mmCIF file of C-alpha atoms in Angstrom:
data_model
loop_
_atom_site.group_PDB
_atom_site.id
_atom_site.type_symbol
_atom_site.label_atom_id
_atom_site.label_comp_id
_atom_site.label_asym_id
_atom_site.label_seq_id
_atom_site.Cartn_x
_atom_site.Cartn_y
_atom_site.Cartn_z
ATOM 1 C CA UNK A 1 -34.762 6.860 0.841
ATOM 2 C CA UNK A 2 -36.127 6.808 -2.220
ATOM 3 C CA UNK A 3 -34.258 3.968 -3.428
ATOM 4 C CA UNK A 4 -35.123 1.825 -0.107
ATOM 5 C CA UNK A 5 -38.988 2.911 -0.660
ATOM 6 C CA UNK A 6 -38.722 1.696 -4.598
ATOM 7 C CA UNK A 7 -37.877 -1.524 -3.685
ATOM 8 C CA UNK A 8 -40.604 -2.073 0.088
ATOM 9 C CA UNK A 9 -43.221 -0.562 -2.605
ATOM 10 C CA UNK A 10 -42.141 -3.488 -5.174
ATOM 11 C CA UNK A 11 -42.178 -6.306 -3.045
ATOM 12 C CA UNK A 12 -45.467 -4.951 -1.355
ATOM 13 C CA UNK A 13 -46.535 -5.523 -4.968
ATOM 14 C CA UNK A 14 -45.454 -9.013 -5.665
ATOM 15 C CA UNK A 15 -44.756 -10.678 -2.635
ATOM 16 C CA UNK A 16 -46.183 -8.874 0.388
ATOM 17 C CA UNK A 17 -45.166 -11.612 2.725
ATOM 18 C CA UNK A 18 -41.791 -11.432 1.756
ATOM 19 C CA UNK A 19 -39.032 -10.352 4.457
ATOM 20 C CA UNK A 20 -37.838 -7.069 4.088
ATOM 21 C CA UNK A 21 -33.883 -6.844 4.417
ATOM 22 C CA UNK A 22 -32.687 -6.783 8.028
ATOM 23 C CA UNK A 23 -30.359 -3.895 8.104
ATOM 24 C CA UNK A 24 -26.817 -3.202 10.395
ATOM 25 C CA UNK A 25 -26.741 0.549 11.974
ATOM 26 C CA UNK A 26 -23.681 2.165 13.261
ATOM 27 C CA UNK A 27 -23.442 3.494 16.332
ATOM 28 C CA UNK A 28 -25.119 6.861 17.386
ATOM 29 C CA UNK A 29 -23.799 9.939 16.074
ATOM 30 C CA UNK A 30 -22.091 8.142 13.442
ATOM 31 C CA UNK A 31 -23.178 9.784 10.123
ATOM 32 C CA UNK A 32 -23.265 13.432 11.925
ATOM 33 C CA UNK A 33 -19.278 13.065 12.469
ATOM 34 C CA UNK A 34 -18.430 10.676 9.280
ATOM 35 C CA UNK A 35 -18.080 13.771 6.475
ATOM 36 C CA UNK A 36 -15.697 15.915 8.925
ATOM 37 C CA UNK A 37 -13.848 13.030 9.170
ATOM 38 C CA UNK A 38 -13.696 12.047 5.336
ATOM 39 C CA UNK A 39 -12.546 15.345 4.263
ATOM 40 C CA UNK A 40 -10.449 16.003 7.237
ATOM 41 C CA UNK A 41 -8.036 12.866 5.472
ATOM 42 C CA UNK A 42 -8.617 14.225 2.248
ATOM 43 C CA UNK A 43 -7.015 17.637 3.682
ATOM 44 C CA UNK A 44 -4.334 15.626 4.651
ATOM 45 C CA UNK A 45 -3.565 14.292 1.740
ATOM 46 C CA UNK A 46 -3.528 17.389 -0.429
ATOM 47 C CA UNK A 47 -0.731 18.635 2.169
ATOM 48 C CA UNK A 48 1.624 15.782 2.385
ATOM 49 C CA UNK A 49 3.757 15.428 -0.677
ATOM 50 C CA UNK A 50 2.225 13.019 -2.954
ATOM 51 C CA UNK A 51 3.629 9.124 -3.549
ATOM 52 C CA UNK A 52 5.543 10.143 -6.387
ATOM 53 C CA UNK A 53 7.528 13.581 -5.193
ATOM 54 C CA UNK A 54 7.958 11.505 -1.803
ATOM 55 C CA UNK A 55 9.570 9.343 -3.735
ATOM 56 C CA UNK A 56 11.889 11.398 -5.637
ATOM 57 C CA UNK A 57 12.419 13.094 -2.208
ATOM 58 C CA UNK A 58 13.818 10.412 -0.895
ATOM 59 C CA UNK A 59 16.151 8.606 -3.782
ATOM 60 C CA UNK A 60 17.912 12.529 -4.032
ATOM 61 C CA UNK A 61 18.339 12.630 -0.235
ATOM 62 C CA UNK A 62 20.183 8.931 -0.729
ATOM 63 C CA UNK A 63 21.718 9.915 -3.367
ATOM 64 C CA UNK A 64 23.459 13.129 -2.358
ATOM 65 C CA UNK A 65 24.325 10.929 1.299
ATOM 66 C CA UNK A 66 26.054 8.308 -0.952
ATOM 67 C CA UNK A 67 28.389 10.813 -2.593
ATOM 68 C CA UNK A 68 28.784 12.688 0.926
ATOM 69 C CA UNK A 69 30.465 9.683 2.200
ATOM 70 C CA UNK A 70 32.479 8.875 -1.136
ATOM 71 C CA UNK A 71 33.972 12.026 -1.383
ATOM 72 C CA UNK A 72 35.002 12.017 2.121
ATOM 73 C CA UNK A 73 36.058 8.780 2.033
ATOM 74 C CA UNK A 74 38.147 9.510 -1.030
ATOM 75 C CA UNK A 75 39.722 12.286 0.778
ATOM 76 C CA UNK A 76 40.588 10.631 3.663
ATOM 77 C CA UNK A 77 43.068 7.644 2.026
ATOM 78 C CA UNK A 78 44.148 10.146 0.041
ATOM 79 C CA UNK A 79 45.625 11.819 3.327
ATOM 80 C CA UNK A 80 46.445 8.210 4.575
ATOM 81 C CA UNK A 81 48.199 7.308 1.697
ATOM 82 C CA UNK A 82 50.748 10.234 2.052
ATOM 83 C CA UNK A 83 51.503 9.976 5.316
ATOM 84 C CA UNK A 84 51.672 6.281 5.202
ATOM 85 C CA UNK A 85 54.540 6.730 2.695
ATOM 86 C CA UNK A 86 56.594 8.838 4.567
ATOM 87 C CA UNK A 87 56.363 6.866 7.861
ATOM 88 C CA UNK A 88 58.136 4.198 5.464
ATOM 89 C CA UNK A 89 60.492 6.918 4.294
ATOM 90 C CA UNK A 90 61.543 8.171 7.517
ATOM 91 C CA UNK A 91 61.895 5.668 10.366
ATOM 92 C CA UNK A 92 61.440 2.305 8.618
ATOM 93 C CA UNK A 93 64.022 2.944 6.079
ATOM 94 C CA UNK A 94 66.568 3.808 9.278
ATOM 95 C CA UNK A 95 64.918 0.708 11.169
ATOM 96 C CA UNK A 96 65.933 -1.350 7.796
ATOM 97 C CA UNK A 97 69.358 -0.358 7.283
ATOM 98 C CA UNK A 98 70.090 -1.052 10.597
ATOM 99 C CA UNK A 99 68.546 -4.430 10.891
ATOM 100 C CA UNK A 100 70.210 -5.183 7.619
ATOM 101 C CA UNK A 101 73.562 -3.900 7.937
ATOM 102 C CA UNK A 102 75.215 -7.918 7.764
ATOM 103 C CA UNK A 103 73.421 -8.182 4.286
ATOM 104 C CA UNK A 104 75.261 -4.790 3.454
ATOM 105 C CA UNK A 105 78.760 -6.122 5.136
ATOM 106 C CA UNK A 106 78.375 -8.959 2.840
ATOM 107 C CA UNK A 107 77.342 -7.306 -0.498
ATOM 108 C CA UNK A 108 80.473 -4.965 0.465
ATOM 109 C CA UNK A 109 83.023 -7.993 0.639
ATOM 110 C CA UNK A 110 81.487 -9.976 -2.535
ATOM 111 C CA UNK A 111 83.176 -6.453 -4.571
ATOM 112 C CA UNK A 112 86.517 -7.001 -5.286
ATOM 113 C CA UNK A 113 87.904 -3.292 -5.340
ATOM 114 C CA UNK A 114 90.913 -2.560 -6.207
ATOM 115 C CA UNK A 115 91.769 0.622 -4.989
ATOM 116 C CA UNK A 116 94.475 0.813 -7.569
ATOM 117 C CA UNK A 117 92.348 0.452 -10.470
ATOM 118 C CA UNK A 118 90.649 2.993 -9.656
ATOM 119 C CA UNK A 119 94.244 5.297 -10.580
ATOM 120 C CA UNK A 120 94.501 7.193 -6.926
ATOM 121 C CA UNK A 121 97.374 5.135 -6.354
ATOM 122 C CA UNK A 122 96.868 6.224 -2.167
ATOM 123 C CA UNK A 123 98.589 2.922 -0.104
ATOM 124 C CA UNK A 124 96.036 1.204 2.609
ATOM 125 C CA UNK A 125 97.373 2.497 5.502
ATOM 126 C CA UNK A 126 96.635 5.822 4.640
ATOM 127 C CA UNK A 127 93.133 4.776 3.891
ATOM 128 C CA UNK A 128 92.997 3.327 7.098
ATOM 129 C CA UNK A 129 94.482 6.167 9.083
ATOM 130 C CA UNK A 130 92.097 8.580 7.083
ATOM 131 C CA UNK A 131 89.071 6.593 8.370
ATOM 132 C CA UNK A 132 90.061 6.006 11.672
ATOM 133 C CA UNK A 133 90.421 9.633 12.285
ATOM 134 C CA UNK A 134 86.823 10.338 10.329
ATOM 135 C CA UNK A 135 85.230 8.203 13.271
ATOM 136 C CA UNK A 136 87.085 9.529 15.852
ATOM 137 C CA UNK A 137 87.695 6.117 17.301
ATOM 138 C CA UNK A 138 83.933 5.553 17.846
ATOM 139 C CA UNK A 139 82.435 2.000 17.540
ATOM 140 C CA UNK A 140 81.244 1.389 14.464
ATOM 141 C CA UNK A 141 77.924 0.110 16.208
ATOM 142 C CA UNK A 142 77.381 3.318 17.647
ATOM 143 C CA UNK A 143 77.087 4.634 14.148
ATOM 144 C CA UNK A 144 74.398 3.213 13.084
ATOM 145 C CA UNK B 1 -29.444 18.146 -3.876
ATOM 146 C CA UNK B 2 -28.993 16.530 -6.872
ATOM 147 C CA UNK B 3 -26.078 14.856 -8.437
ATOM 148 C CA UNK B 4 -25.832 17.206 -11.375
ATOM 149 C CA UNK B 5 -25.089 20.155 -9.261
ATOM 150 C CA UNK B 6 -23.020 18.568 -6.594
ATOM 151 C CA UNK B 7 -20.174 17.683 -9.225
ATOM 152 C CA UNK B 8 -20.758 21.097 -10.325
ATOM 153 C CA UNK B 9 -19.685 22.420 -6.663
ATOM 154 C CA UNK B 10 -16.745 19.842 -7.168
ATOM 155 C CA UNK B 11 -15.289 20.837 -10.286
ATOM 156 C CA UNK B 12 -14.679 24.618 -8.761
ATOM 157 C CA UNK B 13 -11.770 25.444 -6.435
ATOM 158 C CA UNK B 14 -13.919 27.437 -4.431
ATOM 159 C CA UNK B 15 -16.581 25.357 -3.556
ATOM 160 C CA UNK B 16 -14.526 21.430 -3.837
ATOM 161 C CA UNK B 17 -14.704 21.169 -0.361
ATOM 162 C CA UNK B 18 -18.410 21.954 -0.151
ATOM 163 C CA UNK B 19 -19.359 19.746 -3.363
ATOM 164 C CA UNK B 20 -17.301 16.546 -0.932
ATOM 165 C CA UNK B 21 -19.156 17.685 1.812
ATOM 166 C CA UNK B 22 -22.430 17.343 0.343
ATOM 167 C CA UNK B 23 -21.880 14.104 -1.814
ATOM 168 C CA UNK B 24 -21.352 11.865 1.668
ATOM 169 C CA UNK B 25 -23.995 13.743 3.353
ATOM 170 C CA UNK B 26 -26.056 12.470 0.488
ATOM 171 C CA UNK B 27 -24.635 8.959 0.011
ATOM 172 C CA UNK B 28 -23.208 8.051 2.839
ATOM 173 C CA UNK B 29 -25.970 6.178 4.198
ATOM 174 C CA UNK B 30 -26.611 3.747 1.503
ATOM 175 C CA UNK B 31 -22.812 3.149 0.674
ATOM 176 C CA UNK B 32 -22.456 2.047 4.311
ATOM 177 C CA UNK B 33 -25.103 -0.477 4.016
ATOM 178 C CA UNK B 34 -23.404 -1.950 0.723
ATOM 179 C CA UNK B 35 -20.799 -2.039 2.397
ATOM 180 C CA UNK B 36 -21.598 -3.078 5.829
ATOM 181 C CA UNK B 37 -23.859 -5.933 4.510
ATOM 182 C CA UNK B 38 -20.653 -7.722 2.851
ATOM 183 C CA UNK B 39 -18.268 -7.299 6.430
ATOM 184 C CA UNK B 40 -17.992 -8.408 9.594
ATOM 185 C CA UNK B 41 -18.159 -5.474 11.749
ATOM 186 C CA UNK B 42 -19.134 -1.646 11.921
ATOM 187 C CA UNK B 43 -15.458 -0.336 11.925
ATOM 188 C CA UNK B 44 -14.375 -2.615 9.121
ATOM 189 C CA UNK B 45 -17.496 -1.023 7.220
ATOM 190 C CA UNK B 46 -16.120 2.181 8.484
ATOM 191 C CA UNK B 47 -12.502 1.975 7.572
ATOM 192 C CA UNK B 48 -13.984 0.842 3.787
ATOM 193 C CA UNK B 49 -16.521 3.493 3.754
ATOM 194 C CA UNK B 50 -13.826 5.917 4.260
ATOM 195 C CA UNK B 51 -11.481 4.640 1.749
ATOM 196 C CA UNK B 52 -14.299 4.532 -0.951
ATOM 197 C CA UNK B 53 -15.185 7.770 -0.253
ATOM 198 C CA UNK B 54 -11.335 9.097 -0.430
ATOM 199 C CA UNK B 55 -10.903 6.893 -3.776
ATOM 200 C CA UNK B 56 -14.260 8.608 -5.391
ATOM 201 C CA UNK B 57 -12.575 12.439 -4.295
ATOM 202 C CA UNK B 58 -9.421 11.341 -5.442
ATOM 203 C CA UNK B 59 -10.848 10.208 -9.054
ATOM 204 C CA UNK B 60 -13.753 12.569 -9.277
ATOM 205 C CA UNK B 61 -12.386 14.369 -12.440
ATOM 206 C CA UNK B 62 -12.332 10.937 -14.699
ATOM 207 C CA UNK B 63 -16.052 10.690 -14.093
ATOM 208 C CA UNK B 64 -17.353 11.131 -17.667
ATOM 209 C CA UNK B 65 -21.382 11.262 -16.432
ATOM 210 C CA UNK B 66 -21.829 8.396 -18.779
ATOM 211 C CA UNK B 67 -23.111 6.465 -15.480
ATOM 212 C CA UNK B 68 -25.168 7.512 -12.989
ATOM 213 C CA UNK B 69 -23.180 9.654 -9.878
ATOM 214 C CA UNK B 70 -24.046 6.349 -7.680
ATOM 215 C CA UNK B 71 -23.424 3.432 -9.882
ATOM 216 C CA UNK B 72 -19.374 4.255 -10.305
ATOM 217 C CA UNK B 73 -19.900 5.143 -6.735
ATOM 218 C CA UNK B 74 -20.695 1.888 -5.829
ATOM 219 C CA UNK B 75 -18.692 0.344 -8.753
ATOM 220 C CA UNK B 76 -15.971 1.855 -6.369
ATOM 221 C CA UNK B 77 -17.436 0.554 -2.875
ATOM 222 C CA UNK B 78 -17.578 -2.955 -4.213
ATOM 223 C CA UNK B 79 -14.344 -2.868 -5.503
ATOM 224 C CA UNK B 80 -12.814 -1.727 -1.934
ATOM 225 C CA UNK B 81 -14.719 -4.740 -0.426
ATOM 226 C CA UNK B 82 -13.676 -7.187 -2.743
ATOM 227 C CA UNK B 83 -9.812 -6.337 -2.083
ATOM 228 C CA UNK B 84 -10.570 -6.197 2.030
ATOM 229 C CA UNK B 85 -11.840 -9.327 1.350
ATOM 230 C CA UNK B 86 -9.004 -11.074 -0.593
ATOM 231 C CA UNK B 87 -6.467 -10.201 2.339
ATOM 232 C CA UNK B 88 -8.613 -12.831 4.031
ATOM 233 C CA UNK B 89 -11.447 -10.883 5.421
ATOM 234 C CA UNK B 90 -13.944 -12.645 4.013
ATOM 235 C CA UNK B 91 -17.496 -13.315 5.696
ATOM 236 C CA UNK B 92 -19.435 -16.291 4.818
ATOM 237 C CA UNK B 93 -22.894 -16.010 5.463
ATOM 238 C CA UNK B 94 -23.350 -19.818 4.172
ATOM 239 C CA UNK B 95 -20.487 -22.597 5.067
ATOM 240 C CA UNK B 96 -19.375 -24.146 2.039
ATOM 241 C CA UNK B 97 -17.388 -27.610 1.191
ATOM 242 C CA UNK B 98 -14.579 -28.336 -0.404
ATOM 243 C CA UNK B 99 -16.573 -27.382 -3.655
ATOM 244 C CA UNK B 100 -18.100 -24.745 -3.296
ATOM 245 C CA UNK B 101 -21.319 -25.900 -2.747
ATOM 246 C CA UNK B 102 -23.152 -24.733 0.684
ATOM 247 C CA UNK B 103 -24.164 -27.375 2.748
ATOM 248 C CA UNK B 104 -26.694 -28.483 3.662
ATOM 249 C CA UNK B 105 -27.782 -27.381 7.079
ATOM 250 C CA UNK B 106 -30.824 -27.178 9.357
ATOM 251 C CA UNK B 107 -32.985 -24.785 7.148
ATOM 252 C CA UNK B 108 -36.250 -24.040 9.175
ATOM 253 C CA UNK B 109 -34.996 -21.775 11.559
ATOM 254 C CA UNK B 110 -38.252 -18.657 11.928
ATOM 255 C CA UNK B 111 -36.285 -16.899 14.257
ATOM 256 C CA UNK B 112 -32.987 -16.399 11.842
ATOM 257 C CA UNK B 113 -35.102 -14.823 8.378
ATOM 258 C CA UNK B 114 -31.672 -13.373 7.209
ATOM 259 C CA UNK B 115 -29.335 -16.402 7.684
ATOM 260 C CA UNK B 116 -32.668 -18.771 5.631
ATOM 261 C CA UNK B 117 -32.761 -15.843 3.265
ATOM 262 C CA UNK B 118 -29.492 -15.980 2.681
ATOM 263 C CA UNK B 119 -29.423 -19.762 1.988
ATOM 264 C CA UNK B 120 -32.044 -19.532 -0.647
ATOM 265 C CA UNK B 121 -30.339 -16.888 -2.550
ATOM 266 C CA UNK B 122 -27.299 -18.914 -2.726
ATOM 267 C CA UNK B 123 -29.461 -21.450 -3.904
ATOM 268 C CA UNK B 124 -30.252 -19.775 -6.997
ATOM 269 C CA UNK B 125 -28.605 -19.854 -10.566
ATOM 270 C CA UNK B 126 -25.462 -17.254 -10.436
ATOM 271 C CA UNK B 127 -26.821 -14.207 -12.898
ATOM 272 C CA UNK B 128 -30.139 -14.315 -11.103
ATOM 273 C CA UNK B 129 -28.218 -14.451 -7.422
ATOM 274 C CA UNK B 130 -26.768 -11.339 -8.849
ATOM 275 C CA UNK B 131 -30.003 -9.223 -9.723
ATOM 276 C CA UNK B 132 -31.240 -10.476 -6.371
ATOM 277 C CA UNK B 133 -28.433 -9.517 -4.823
ATOM 278 C CA UNK B 134 -27.982 -5.944 -6.631
ATOM 279 C CA UNK B 135 -31.705 -4.818 -6.214
ATOM 280 C CA UNK B 136 -33.012 -6.739 -2.743
ATOM 281 C CA UNK B 137 -29.542 -5.610 -0.973
ATOM 282 C CA UNK B 138 -28.187 -3.340 -2.484
ATOM 283 C CA UNK B 139 -31.129 -1.196 -3.514
ATOM 284 C CA UNK B 140 -29.716 -0.002 -6.805
ATOM 285 C CA UNK B 141 -32.597 0.955 -9.523
ATOM 286 C CA UNK B 142 -33.372 -1.504 -12.302
ATOM 287 C CA UNK B 143 -31.753 1.780 -14.508
ATOM 288 C CA UNK B 144 -28.658 1.256 -12.575
ATOM 289 C CA UNK B 145 -28.457 -2.196 -12.781
ATOM 290 C CA UNK B 146 -28.956 -2.011 -16.758
ATOM 291 C CA UNK B 147 -26.088 0.257 -16.769
ATOM 292 C CA UNK B 148 -23.321 -2.279 -14.992
ATOM 293 C CA UNK B 149 -24.731 -5.447 -16.176
ATOM 294 C CA UNK B 150 -25.589 -4.020 -19.850
ATOM 295 C CA UNK B 151 -29.153 -6.387 -19.818
ATOM 296 C CA UNK B 152 -32.396 -4.382 -20.437
ATOM 297 C CA UNK B 153 -34.636 -3.113 -17.568
ATOM 298 C CA UNK B 154 -37.881 -5.741 -18.467
ATOM 299 C CA UNK B 155 -35.280 -8.742 -18.526
ATOM 300 C CA UNK B 156 -33.885 -7.323 -14.553
ATOM 301 C CA UNK B 157 -37.369 -7.014 -13.686
ATOM 302 C CA UNK B 158 -38.324 -10.133 -14.346
ATOM 303 C CA UNK B 159 -35.532 -12.324 -13.862
ATOM 304 C CA UNK B 160 -35.685 -10.287 -9.601
ATOM 305 C CA UNK B 161 -39.181 -11.180 -9.913
ATOM 306 C CA UNK B 162 -38.553 -15.046 -10.439
ATOM 307 C CA UNK B 163 -35.894 -15.103 -7.453
ATOM 308 C CA UNK B 164 -38.244 -13.388 -6.043
ATOM 309 C CA UNK B 165 -40.703 -16.618 -6.309
ATOM 310 C CA UNK B 166 -38.402 -19.352 -5.852
ATOM 311 C CA UNK B 167 -37.307 -18.281 -2.150
ATOM 312 C CA UNK B 168 -40.804 -17.457 -1.985
ATOM 313 C CA UNK B 169 -41.297 -21.352 -2.642
ATOM 314 C CA UNK B 170 -38.482 -22.790 -0.730
ATOM 315 C CA UNK B 171 -39.860 -20.693 2.171
ATOM 316 C CA UNK B 172 -42.704 -22.316 2.098
ATOM 317 C CA UNK B 173 -41.684 -25.770 1.246
ATOM 318 C CA UNK B 174 -39.691 -25.277 4.597
ATOM 319 C CA UNK B 175 -42.002 -23.829 6.043
ATOM 320 C CA UNK B 176 -40.576 -20.834 7.343
ATOM 321 C CA UNK B 177 -43.748 -19.293 6.610
#
């Protein structure tokens, strides 16, 4: 190499006894294969997305996944809310009335209803008779 | 192939790959020598050398020709070595004490000229040490050193010659030769 020869010549001139540099040598064939290896790595870099575009790809993928999850979750929670209200309206309402029938009766006892005041003038015995006919002899518990 | 011709090949899309190949062929051995001397093993030097060339390929468009091409590449190689050493891969050729001063060690070691030489160099003043290393070990020309260190070629040559004389005196005093 020119530069190596250049240094050697200079040392020979100013200090002939000065030791020459002891170099490290790579494994045999190293320099024959090195250009190909480096070029291969460089070409691979050209094919892959660059660091910046890869980062944007990741961000947009994550954002899309989050959006899908949120929309799906919202739709599912909306359906569950409607079903829940209907369940209370049908089954739990019947259950509540049955379990709390005494409260309803107590409430009714507290109400002082004077049928005579409403202007119908129907005898009490007639009303009782009417009610008995309506339930047709069934026990009141069975009606509920 | 001349540097100008290589850079011309690289600038054209059609010949870029060939330009890179020529660049590696021309400078792989020199840069390997520079890096290998500063690393512990061939494997480390191989990694750093490949990374150096890849960085050169990526940034060749920013090379403006204000310095020699090799000077620019040499700086990239040295930066790669420094980064590598910062990660705890420093190669100590001379043991330092806690104050960063080279420890006195048996200097008379005629069988290990490299170690003796490294010790003698470490005792030189900092700037003279840098000039010596760049000329003797890295084999840079005075023109290349002048571009990097912003000193005249004459001043650099004088500094290198003084360093040689000091090391010779040290070797003679210790009867290395």
